[in-house]
Tab-separated table of C-alpha atoms in Angstrom:
chain	number	residue	atom	x	y	z
A	1	PHE	CA	0.000	0.000	0.000
A	2	TYR	CA	3.009	2.274	-0.416
A	3	ASN	CA	2.019	5.825	-1.351
A	4	CYS	CA	-1.738	5.125	-1.203
A	5	THR	CA	-2.334	8.719	-0.187
A	6	SER	CA	-6.160	8.512	-0.143
A	7	LEU	CA	-6.289	5.483	2.180
A	8	THR	CA	-8.015	6.509	5.429
A	9	SER	CA	-8.593	3.168	7.190
A	10	ILE	CA	-7.682	-0.486	6.898
A	11	THR	CA	-8.455	-3.703	8.765
A	12	ILE	CA	-5.591	-6.173	9.043
A	13	PRO	CA	-6.854	-9.755	9.426
A	14	ASP	CA	-5.645	-12.242	12.043
A	15	SER	CA	-3.941	-14.299	9.350
A	16	VAL	CA	-1.188	-11.662	8.948
A	17	THR	CA	2.031	-12.419	10.849
A	18	SER	CA	4.272	-9.541	9.733
A	19	ILE	CA	4.032	-6.080	8.218
A	20	GLU	CA	6.913	-5.796	5.812
A	21	LEU	CA	9.163	-3.092	4.369
A	22	ALA	CA	7.338	0.177	3.550
A	23	ALA	CA	3.963	-1.574	3.554
A	24	PHE	CA	2.045	1.617	4.395
A	25	ASN	CA	4.786	4.168	3.753
A	26	ASN	CA	3.400	7.629	2.910
A	27	CYS	CA	-0.244	6.677	3.431
A	28	ASN	CA	-0.611	10.212	4.666
A	29	ASN	CA	-4.380	10.131	5.221
A	30	LEU	CA	-4.327	7.023	7.396
A	31	THR	CA	-5.364	8.181	10.879
A	32	SER	CA	-5.527	5.017	12.989
A	33	ILE	CA	-4.787	1.311	12.781
A	34	THR	CA	-5.000	-1.794	14.948
A	35	ILE	CA	-2.342	-4.475	14.579
A	36	PRO	CA	-3.770	-7.937	15.367
A	37	ASP	CA	-2.084	-10.281	17.849
A	38	SER	CA	-1.000	-12.557	15.008
A	39	VAL	CA	1.604	-9.967	13.934
A	40	THR	CA	5.061	-10.481	15.446
A	41	SER	CA	7.137	-7.909	13.545
A	42	ILE	CA	6.825	-4.480	11.968
A	43	GLY	CA	9.320	-3.984	9.147
A	44	ASP	CA	11.497	-1.055	8.174
A	45	SER	CA	9.588	2.085	7.151
A	46	ALA	CA	6.273	0.231	7.548
A	47	PHE	CA	4.353	3.380	8.534
A	48	GLU	CA	6.940	5.997	7.683
A	49	LEU	CA	5.530	9.434	6.779
A	50	CYS	CA	1.980	8.490	7.712
A	51	ASN	CA	1.797	12.018	9.054
A	52	LYS	CA	-1.863	11.847	10.112
A	53	LEU	CA	-1.459	8.557	11.956
A	54	SER	CA	-2.242	9.582	15.518
A	55	SER	CA	-3.386	6.279	16.997
A	56	ILE	CA	-2.061	2.751	16.692
A	57	THR	CA	-2.711	-0.354	18.756
A	58	LEU	CA	0.163	-2.804	18.599
A	59	SER	CA	-0.082	-6.559	18.783
A	60	ASN	CA	0.842	-8.047	22.167
A	61	ASN	CA	3.094	-10.506	20.346
A	62	ILE	CA	5.307	-8.080	18.425
A	63	THR	CA	8.991	-8.691	19.109
A	64	SER	CA	10.588	-6.152	16.771
A	65	ILE	CA	9.882	-2.660	15.460
A	66	GLY	CA	11.957	-1.942	12.376
A	67	ASN	CA	14.103	0.994	11.340
A	68	TRP	CA	12.092	4.105	10.447
A	69	ALA	CA	8.894	2.167	11.276
A	70	PHE	CA	6.948	5.210	12.513
A	71	HIS	CA	9.241	7.998	11.321
A	72	GLY	CA	7.296	11.223	10.854
A	73	CYS	CA	3.993	9.918	12.228
A	74	HIS	CA	1.592	12.098	14.212
A	75	LEU	CA	1.346	9.636	17.117
A	76	THR	CA	0.264	11.247	20.381
A	77	SER	CA	0.871	8.130	22.460
A	78	ILE	CA	1.867	4.523	21.940
A	79	THR	CA	2.086	1.491	24.185
A	80	ILE	CA	4.998	-0.730	23.248
A	81	PRO	CA	4.079	-4.249	24.384
A	82	ASP	CA	6.315	-6.207	26.756
A	83	SER	CA	7.035	-8.708	23.986
A	84	VAL	CA	9.199	-6.178	22.094
A	85	THR	CA	12.943	-6.780	22.359
A	86	SER	CA	14.158	-4.632	19.442
A	87	ILE	CA	13.356	-1.036	18.453
A	88	GLY	CA	15.177	-0.028	15.273
A	89	ASN	CA	17.112	3.051	14.230
A	90	LYS	CA	14.887	6.101	13.738
A	91	ALA	CA	11.830	4.028	14.679
A	92	PHE	CA	10.038	7.073	16.137
A	93	ASP	CA	12.173	9.810	14.560
A	94	SER	CA	10.297	13.141	14.294
A	95	CYS	CA	7.114	11.908	15.993
A	96	SER	CA	6.739	15.442	17.319
A	97	SER	CA	3.287	14.873	18.887
A	98	LEU	CA	4.437	11.941	21.014
A	99	THR	CA	4.385	13.033	24.667
A	100	SER	CA	5.327	9.943	26.664
A	101	ILE	CA	6.654	6.454	26.133
A	102	THR	CA	7.598	3.421	28.191
A	103	ILE	CA	10.253	1.092	26.813
A	104	PRO	CA	9.577	-2.541	27.791
A	105	ASP	CA	11.922	-4.622	29.926
A	106	GLY	CA	13.120	-6.845	27.088
A	107	VAL	CA	14.856	-4.058	25.158
A	108	ALA	CA	18.656	-4.041	25.558
A	109	SER	CA	19.579	-1.057	23.392
A	110	ILE	CA	17.949	2.215	22.400
A	111	GLU	CA	19.183	2.487	18.839
A	112	SER	CA	20.536	5.529	17.002
A	113	TYR	CA	18.022	8.303	16.317
A	114	ALA	CA	15.237	6.159	17.843
A	115	PHE	CA	13.442	9.197	19.321
A	116	TYR	CA	15.277	11.982	17.517
A	117	ASN	CA	13.310	15.230	17.239
A	118	CYS	CA	10.367	14.001	19.319
A	119	SER	CA	9.945	17.594	20.410
A	120	GLY	CA	6.741	16.955	22.394
A	121	LEU	CA	8.199	14.134	24.473
A	122	THR	CA	8.041	15.036	28.163
A	123	SER	CA	8.381	11.614	29.775
A	124	ILE	CA	10.198	8.391	28.995
A	125	THR	CA	10.827	5.302	31.086
A	126	ILE	CA	14.013	3.349	30.382
A	127	PRO	CA	14.048	-0.159	31.891
A	128	ASP	CA	16.930	-1.879	33.694
A	129	SER	CA	17.454	-4.130	30.676
A	130	VAL	CA	18.924	-1.289	28.578
A	131	THR	CA	22.733	-1.232	28.419
A	132	ASN	CA	23.284	1.213	25.563
A	133	ILE	CA	21.752	4.562	24.606
A	134	GLY	CA	22.557	5.060	20.950
A	135	ALA	CA	23.840	8.038	19.036
A	136	VAL	CA	21.362	10.925	18.684
A	137	ALA	CA	18.729	8.738	20.389
A	138	PHE	CA	16.997	11.668	22.127
A	139	ASP	CA	18.600	14.584	20.285
A	140	SER	CA	16.255	17.599	19.938
A	141	CYS	CA	13.696	16.269	22.436
A	142	THR	CA	13.256	19.863	23.557
A	143	SER	CA	10.397	19.169	25.996
A	144	LEU	CA	12.263	16.417	27.829
A	145	THR	CA	13.292	18.062	31.098
A	146	SER	CA	14.239	15.001	33.144
A	147	ILE	CA	15.169	11.377	32.609
A	148	THR	CA	16.356	8.515	34.795
A	149	ILE	CA	19.227	6.491	33.376
A	150	PRO	CA	19.158	3.032	34.991
A	151	ASP	CA	22.199	1.343	36.535
A	152	SER	CA	22.256	-1.171	33.679
A	153	VAL	CA	23.443	1.432	31.146
A	154	THR	CA	27.158	1.238	30.334
A	155	SER	CA	27.413	3.557	27.328
A	156	ILE	CA	25.817	6.798	26.185
A	157	GLU	CA	26.770	7.474	22.581
A	158	TYR	CA	27.484	10.782	20.832
A	159	CYS	CA	24.740	13.428	20.785
A	160	ALA	CA	22.411	11.052	22.653
A	161	PHE	CA	20.755	13.915	24.560
A	162	SER	CA	22.003	16.969	22.681
A	163	CYS	CA	19.563	19.886	22.317
A	164	CYS	CA	17.253	18.424	24.978
A	165	GLY	CA	15.359	20.466	27.556
A	166	LEU	CA	17.046	18.658	30.470
A	167	THR	CA	17.498	20.668	33.658
A	168	SER	CA	19.267	17.931	35.650
A	169	ILE	CA	20.545	14.423	35.097
A	170	THR	CA	22.051	11.618	37.148
A	171	ILE	CA	24.605	9.409	35.443
A	172	PRO	CA	25.042	6.054	37.207
A	173	ASP	CA	28.415	4.460	38.040
A	174	SER	CA	27.709	1.716	35.512
A	175	VAL	CA	28.369	4.146	32.641
A	176	THR	CA	31.919	3.689	31.358
A	177	SER	CA	31.615	5.566	28.072
A	178	ILE	CA	30.025	8.912	27.182
A	179	GLY	CA	30.320	9.910	23.547
A	180	SER	CA	31.219	13.318	22.186
A	181	GLU	CA	28.558	16.013	22.497
A	182	ALA	CA	26.259	13.631	24.364
A	183	PHE	CA	24.709	16.580	26.217
A	184	SER	CA	25.690	19.426	23.896
A	185	SER	CA	23.376	22.449	23.656
A	186	CYS	CA	21.334	21.384	26.694
A	187	PHE	CA	20.963	25.058	27.562
A	188	TYR	CA	18.808	24.454	30.659
A	189	LEU	CA	21.046	21.801	32.227
A	190	GLU	CA	22.054	23.047	35.679
A	191	THR	CA	22.971	19.859	37.570
A	192	ILE	CA	24.837	16.689	36.636
A	193	SER	CA	25.139	14.042	39.343
A	194	LEU	CA	27.356	10.993	39.240
A	195	SER	CA	26.174	8.058	41.315
C-alpha cells in the first residue's frame, strides 16, 4: 500500500504475521490502525511518513519494530508491548506529537536516532534491561526536562541527549563511556550528578 495517499482506514486480518518493508509508507491520510495479535514484527519504514497517523494499537506478540517504522507519524501516544525486544534506528524519529513512552523490559539497546526530534516528548521510562543509549537517540527532544538512566546502562553514545530540555541528570556508576557532544546544547542543564 506504499504511497496510497487517499487510504483513510484499513483492517488487518488475524492471518497476517508480519508487516513488511514500507507496507504503508506515505499513506498520509491514514489516521488510525490496529495491529492484530498474530503480527510479530513491523518492518522497516512500515508506517513511515503516515503524518496523520495519531493512533495505533500494537499486537501483544510483536517482538521487533523496524528501522524508520513510525518515522514522521503524528502519534500522540503509543504502548509498546512487553514482547518487544528490538526497536530499530529512527523508529520514532520526528514523531513530534508523542508526549510519553515506556520502553519494555526486554529491550537491551535504544538504537541511534530512535526518538530523535520528538519535540513533544516530556516523559520516557528506560528499563533496567537497557545497556546502551545510541547516538542521537533523544537529540532535539526539547520538551524532555528530566530522565532517569538506569544502573544497567554502560554507554551513552554521541549526541544522545544533545539539544534536549534537560534541567538535571544523574549518570550512574555503571556508565563507562560517554560519547562526544552527548549533552551538547542542553541550555537548561544546571545539575549533573554521578552516582
